[in-house]
Amino acid sequence: MPDWILRRADLSDADALVRCIDAAYAIYADTIKDLPDVSGGMAGDIEDHIVFVAEQAGRVVAGLVLMLGEDYLKVANLAVHPDAGGRGLGRALMARAESEAASRGLAQLRLATHVAMPGNVRFYSSMGWVEDGRAGNTVMMRRDL
């Protein structure tokens, strides 16, 4: 039984989710010069999109931002705080993305990651995602449900 819960984010989670995302991406901050702002506008994301958090002992330790496309759901951000890695949080959040897409009658998930994050590509590939193309430093992936 996991020692964390997944739940829909609300505006009171915005600051904690920003800190979590920033911590998760900190290992890339010095090496990936074209890394986009990965945590900006979180309050707006919570208001306008589908956002989940994983909470452990009252602390946000992971988050997932989903954006509704025309006929797919886009994983705009998946982040796990480094202190909480290796506990299945990323996989649990991706399973939540799949169930969210299915509940909306959508048959595909999409995402983009950075070419300098090969661990991300391996992680997603291990869950049935396939590379769908590259543009510059962006690796596009999809998961057909």
PDB file of C-alpha atoms in Angstrom:
ATOM      1  CA  MET A   1       0.000   0.000   0.000  1.00  0.00           C
ATOM      2  CA  PRO A   2       1.546   3.325  -1.017  1.00  0.00           C
ATOM      3  CA  ASP A   3       2.167   5.945   1.632  1.00  0.00           C
ATOM      4  CA  TRP A   4       0.898   8.710  -0.675  1.00  0.00           C
ATOM      5  CA  ILE A   5      -2.403   9.701  -2.214  1.00  0.00           C
ATOM      6  CA  LEU A   6      -3.242  10.990  -5.673  1.00  0.00           C
ATOM      7  CA  ARG A   7      -5.814  13.743  -5.847  1.00  0.00           C
ATOM      8  CA  ARG A   8      -6.963  16.579  -8.067  1.00  0.00           C
ATOM      9  CA  ALA A   9      -4.980  19.742  -7.388  1.00  0.00           C
ATOM     10  CA  ASP A  10      -6.626  22.937  -6.225  1.00  0.00           C
ATOM     11  CA  LEU A  11      -5.306  26.489  -6.137  1.00  0.00           C
ATOM     12  CA  SER A  12      -3.929  26.042  -2.623  1.00  0.00           C
ATOM     13  CA  ASP A  13      -1.476  23.481  -4.102  1.00  0.00           C
ATOM     14  CA  ALA A  14       0.057  25.877  -6.649  1.00  0.00           C
ATOM     15  CA  ASP A  15       3.086  27.039  -4.645  1.00  0.00           C
ATOM     16  CA  ALA A  16       3.915  23.557  -3.345  1.00  0.00           C
ATOM     17  CA  LEU A  17       3.597  22.119  -6.839  1.00  0.00           C
ATOM     18  CA  VAL A  18       5.928  24.791  -8.231  1.00  0.00           C
ATOM     19  CA  ARG A  19       8.532  23.884  -5.594  1.00  0.00           C
ATOM     20  CA  CYS A  20       8.150  20.189  -6.401  1.00  0.00           C
ATOM     21  CA  ILE A  21       8.501  20.743 -10.159  1.00  0.00           C
ATOM     22  CA  ASP A  22      11.489  23.046  -9.724  1.00  0.00           C
ATOM     23  CA  ALA A  23      13.206  20.456  -7.522  1.00  0.00           C
ATOM     24  CA  ALA A  24      12.497  17.693 -10.043  1.00  0.00           C
ATOM     25  CA  TYR A  25      13.996  19.672 -12.927  1.00  0.00           C
ATOM     26  CA  ALA A  26      16.910  21.151 -10.942  1.00  0.00           C
ATOM     27  CA  ILE A  27      19.300  18.449 -12.181  1.00  0.00           C
ATOM     28  CA  TYR A  28      18.800  19.756 -15.720  1.00  0.00           C
ATOM     29  CA  ALA A  29      18.952  23.496 -14.991  1.00  0.00           C
ATOM     30  CA  ASP A  30      22.694  23.832 -15.607  1.00  0.00           C
ATOM     31  CA  THR A  31      23.015  21.382 -18.477  1.00  0.00           C
ATOM     32  CA  ILE A  32      19.976  22.043 -20.675  1.00  0.00           C
ATOM     33  CA  LYS A  33      20.222  25.650 -21.780  1.00  0.00           C
ATOM     34  CA  ASP A  34      16.963  25.629 -23.764  1.00  0.00           C
ATOM     35  CA  LEU A  35      14.851  24.085 -21.006  1.00  0.00           C
ATOM     36  CA  PRO A  36      11.543  25.947 -20.988  1.00  0.00           C
ATOM     37  CA  ASP A  37       9.932  27.381 -17.860  1.00  0.00           C
ATOM     38  CA  VAL A  38       8.453  24.182 -16.451  1.00  0.00           C
ATOM     39  CA  SER A  39       6.649  25.573 -13.419  1.00  0.00           C
ATOM     40  CA  GLY A  40       5.456  29.029 -14.443  1.00  0.00           C
ATOM     41  CA  GLY A  41       1.754  29.717 -14.521  1.00  0.00           C
ATOM     42  CA  MET A  42       0.847  26.830 -12.237  1.00  0.00           C
ATOM     43  CA  ALA A  43      -2.189  28.569 -10.742  1.00  0.00           C
ATOM     44  CA  GLY A  44      -3.512  29.113 -14.259  1.00  0.00           C
ATOM     45  CA  ASP A  45      -2.808  25.478 -15.128  1.00  0.00           C
ATOM     46  CA  ILE A  46      -4.795  24.346 -12.099  1.00  0.00           C
ATOM     47  CA  GLU A  47      -7.682  26.598 -13.100  1.00  0.00           C
ATOM     48  CA  ASP A  48      -7.648  25.825 -16.833  1.00  0.00           C
ATOM     49  CA  HIS A  49      -6.370  22.267 -17.169  1.00  0.00           C
ATOM     50  CA  ILE A  50      -6.425  18.902 -15.425  1.00  0.00           C
ATOM     51  CA  VAL A  51      -3.843  18.807 -12.640  1.00  0.00           C
ATOM     52  CA  PHE A  52      -3.178  16.058 -10.132  1.00  0.00           C
ATOM     53  CA  VAL A  53      -0.797  15.951  -7.196  1.00  0.00           C
ATOM     54  CA  ALA A  54       0.622  13.130  -5.157  1.00  0.00           C
ATOM     55  CA  GLU A  55       0.686  13.997  -1.502  1.00  0.00           C
ATOM     56  CA  GLN A  56       2.703  12.283   1.182  1.00  0.00           C
ATOM     57  CA  ALA A  57       2.360  13.240   4.837  1.00  0.00           C
ATOM     58  CA  GLY A  58       0.704  16.507   3.819  1.00  0.00           C
ATOM     59  CA  ARG A  59       3.459  17.417   1.336  1.00  0.00           C
ATOM     60  CA  VAL A  60       3.145  17.601  -2.454  1.00  0.00           C
ATOM     61  CA  VAL A  61       5.784  15.192  -3.792  1.00  0.00           C
ATOM     62  CA  ALA A  62       4.687  14.837  -7.428  1.00  0.00           C
ATOM     63  CA  GLY A  63       2.442  16.445  -9.973  1.00  0.00           C
ATOM     64  CA  LEU A  64       0.836  15.890 -13.343  1.00  0.00           C
ATOM     65  CA  VAL A  65      -0.509  18.539 -15.716  1.00  0.00           C
ATOM     66  CA  LEU A  66      -2.830  17.333 -18.483  1.00  0.00           C
ATOM     67  CA  MET A  67      -4.146  19.452 -21.335  1.00  0.00           C
ATOM     68  CA  LEU A  68      -7.141  18.480 -23.413  1.00  0.00           C
ATOM     69  CA  GLY A  69      -6.450  18.355 -27.140  1.00  0.00           C
ATOM     70  CA  GLU A  70      -8.990  17.954 -29.893  1.00  0.00           C
ATOM     71  CA  ASP A  71      -8.955  14.161 -29.769  1.00  0.00           C
ATOM     72  CA  TYR A  72      -6.196  13.375 -27.271  1.00  0.00           C
ATOM     73  CA  LEU A  73      -4.913  14.252 -23.818  1.00  0.00           C
ATOM     74  CA  LYS A  74      -1.482  15.859 -23.582  1.00  0.00           C
ATOM     75  CA  VAL A  75       0.835  15.192 -20.662  1.00  0.00           C
ATOM     76  CA  ALA A  76       2.181  18.725 -20.342  1.00  0.00           C
ATOM     77  CA  ASN A  77       4.214  18.049 -17.213  1.00  0.00           C
ATOM     78  CA  LEU A  78       5.056  15.098 -14.999  1.00  0.00           C
ATOM     79  CA  ALA A  79       7.364  15.783 -12.080  1.00  0.00           C
ATOM     80  CA  VAL A  80       8.409  13.782  -9.043  1.00  0.00           C
ATOM     81  CA  HIS A  81      10.398  15.440  -6.266  1.00  0.00           C
ATOM     82  CA  PRO A  82      13.861  13.815  -6.081  1.00  0.00           C
ATOM     83  CA  ASP A  83      13.252  12.881  -2.430  1.00  0.00           C
ATOM     84  CA  ALA A  84      10.230  10.817  -3.491  1.00  0.00           C
ATOM     85  CA  GLY A  85      11.678   9.026  -6.514  1.00  0.00           C
ATOM     86  CA  GLY A  86      11.596   5.269  -6.931  1.00  0.00           C
ATOM     87  CA  ARG A  87       8.250   4.767  -5.182  1.00  0.00           C
ATOM     88  CA  GLY A  88       6.069   4.369  -8.252  1.00  0.00           C
ATOM     89  CA  LEU A  89       4.679   7.900  -8.214  1.00  0.00           C
ATOM     90  CA  GLY A  90       5.499   8.599 -11.862  1.00  0.00           C
ATOM     91  CA  ARG A  91       3.884   5.357 -12.993  1.00  0.00           C
ATOM     92  CA  ALA A  92       0.835   5.978 -10.811  1.00  0.00           C
ATOM     93  CA  LEU A  93       0.397   9.453 -12.261  1.00  0.00           C
ATOM     94  CA  MET A  94       0.756   8.134 -15.808  1.00  0.00           C
ATOM     95  CA  ALA A  95      -1.855   5.469 -15.055  1.00  0.00           C
ATOM     96  CA  ARG A  96      -4.087   8.299 -13.825  1.00  0.00           C
ATOM     97  CA  ALA A  97      -3.507  10.115 -17.137  1.00  0.00           C
ATOM     98  CA  GLU A  98      -4.596   6.990 -19.005  1.00  0.00           C
ATOM     99  CA  SER A  99      -7.765   6.613 -16.952  1.00  0.00           C
ATOM    100  CA  GLU A 100      -8.533  10.320 -17.357  1.00  0.00           C
ATOM    101  CA  ALA A 101      -8.218  10.007 -21.140  1.00  0.00           C
ATOM    102  CA  ALA A 102     -10.374   6.883 -21.195  1.00  0.00           C
ATOM    103  CA  SER A 103     -13.062   8.529 -19.054  1.00  0.00           C
ATOM    104  CA  ARG A 104     -13.248  11.303 -21.666  1.00  0.00           C
ATOM    105  CA  GLY A 105     -13.519   8.833 -24.543  1.00  0.00           C
ATOM    106  CA  LEU A 106     -10.037   9.678 -25.821  1.00  0.00           C
ATOM    107  CA  ALA A 107      -7.886   6.954 -27.329  1.00  0.00           C
ATOM    108  CA  GLN A 108      -4.494   8.665 -27.244  1.00  0.00           C
ATOM    109  CA  LEU A 109      -2.091  10.419 -24.910  1.00  0.00           C
ATOM    110  CA  ARG A 110       0.718  12.637 -26.183  1.00  0.00           C
ATOM    111  CA  LEU A 111       3.741  14.301 -24.636  1.00  0.00           C
ATOM    112  CA  ALA A 112       6.980  16.017 -25.500  1.00  0.00           C
ATOM    113  CA  THR A 113      10.283  15.664 -23.694  1.00  0.00           C
ATOM    114  CA  HIS A 114      13.797  16.955 -24.263  1.00  0.00           C
ATOM    115  CA  VAL A 115      16.380  14.981 -26.210  1.00  0.00           C
ATOM    116  CA  ALA A 116      18.843  15.605 -23.353  1.00  0.00           C
ATOM    117  CA  MET A 117      16.553  13.644 -21.015  1.00  0.00           C
ATOM    118  CA  PRO A 118      17.012  10.091 -22.329  1.00  0.00           C
ATOM    119  CA  GLY A 119      15.874   8.678 -18.998  1.00  0.00           C
ATOM    120  CA  ASN A 120      12.449  10.184 -19.655  1.00  0.00           C
ATOM    121  CA  VAL A 121      12.255   8.493 -23.053  1.00  0.00           C
ATOM    122  CA  ARG A 122      13.211   5.150 -21.465  1.00  0.00           C
ATOM    123  CA  PHE A 123      10.664   5.646 -18.674  1.00  0.00           C
ATOM    124  CA  TYR A 124       7.811   6.402 -21.058  1.00  0.00           C
ATOM    125  CA  SER A 125       8.861   3.651 -23.469  1.00  0.00           C
ATOM    126  CA  SER A 126       8.739   1.123 -20.622  1.00  0.00           C
ATOM    127  CA  MET A 127       5.029   1.952 -20.262  1.00  0.00           C
ATOM    128  CA  GLY A 128       4.167   1.450 -23.917  1.00  0.00           C
ATOM    129  CA  TRP A 129       4.788   4.948 -25.246  1.00  0.00           C
ATOM    130  CA  VAL A 130       6.334   5.231 -28.710  1.00  0.00           C
ATOM    131  CA  GLU A 131       8.418   7.977 -30.208  1.00  0.00           C
ATOM    132  CA  ASP A 132       6.331   9.902 -32.709  1.00  0.00           C
ATOM    133  CA  GLY A 133       8.952  12.293 -34.082  1.00  0.00           C
ATOM    134  CA  ARG A 134      11.619  14.828 -33.247  1.00  0.00           C
ATOM    135  CA  ALA A 135      11.914  18.530 -33.860  1.00  0.00           C
ATOM    136  CA  GLY A 136      15.106  20.222 -32.734  1.00  0.00           C
ATOM    137  CA  ASN A 137      15.640  19.146 -29.124  1.00  0.00           C
ATOM    138  CA  THR A 138      12.072  17.916 -28.679  1.00  0.00           C
ATOM    139  CA  VAL A 139      11.122  14.243 -28.643  1.00  0.00           C
ATOM    140  CA  MET A 140       7.408  13.737 -29.275  1.00  0.00           C
ATOM    141  CA  MET A 141       5.823  10.565 -27.915  1.00  0.00           C
ATOM    142  CA  ARG A 142       2.372   9.015 -27.921  1.00  0.00           C
ATOM    143  CA  ARG A 143       0.492   6.234 -26.182  1.00  0.00           C
ATOM    144  CA  ASP A 144      -2.483   4.713 -27.937  1.00  0.00           C
ATOM    145  CA  LEU A 145      -5.025   3.402 -25.445  1.00  0.00           C
TER     146      LEU A 145
END
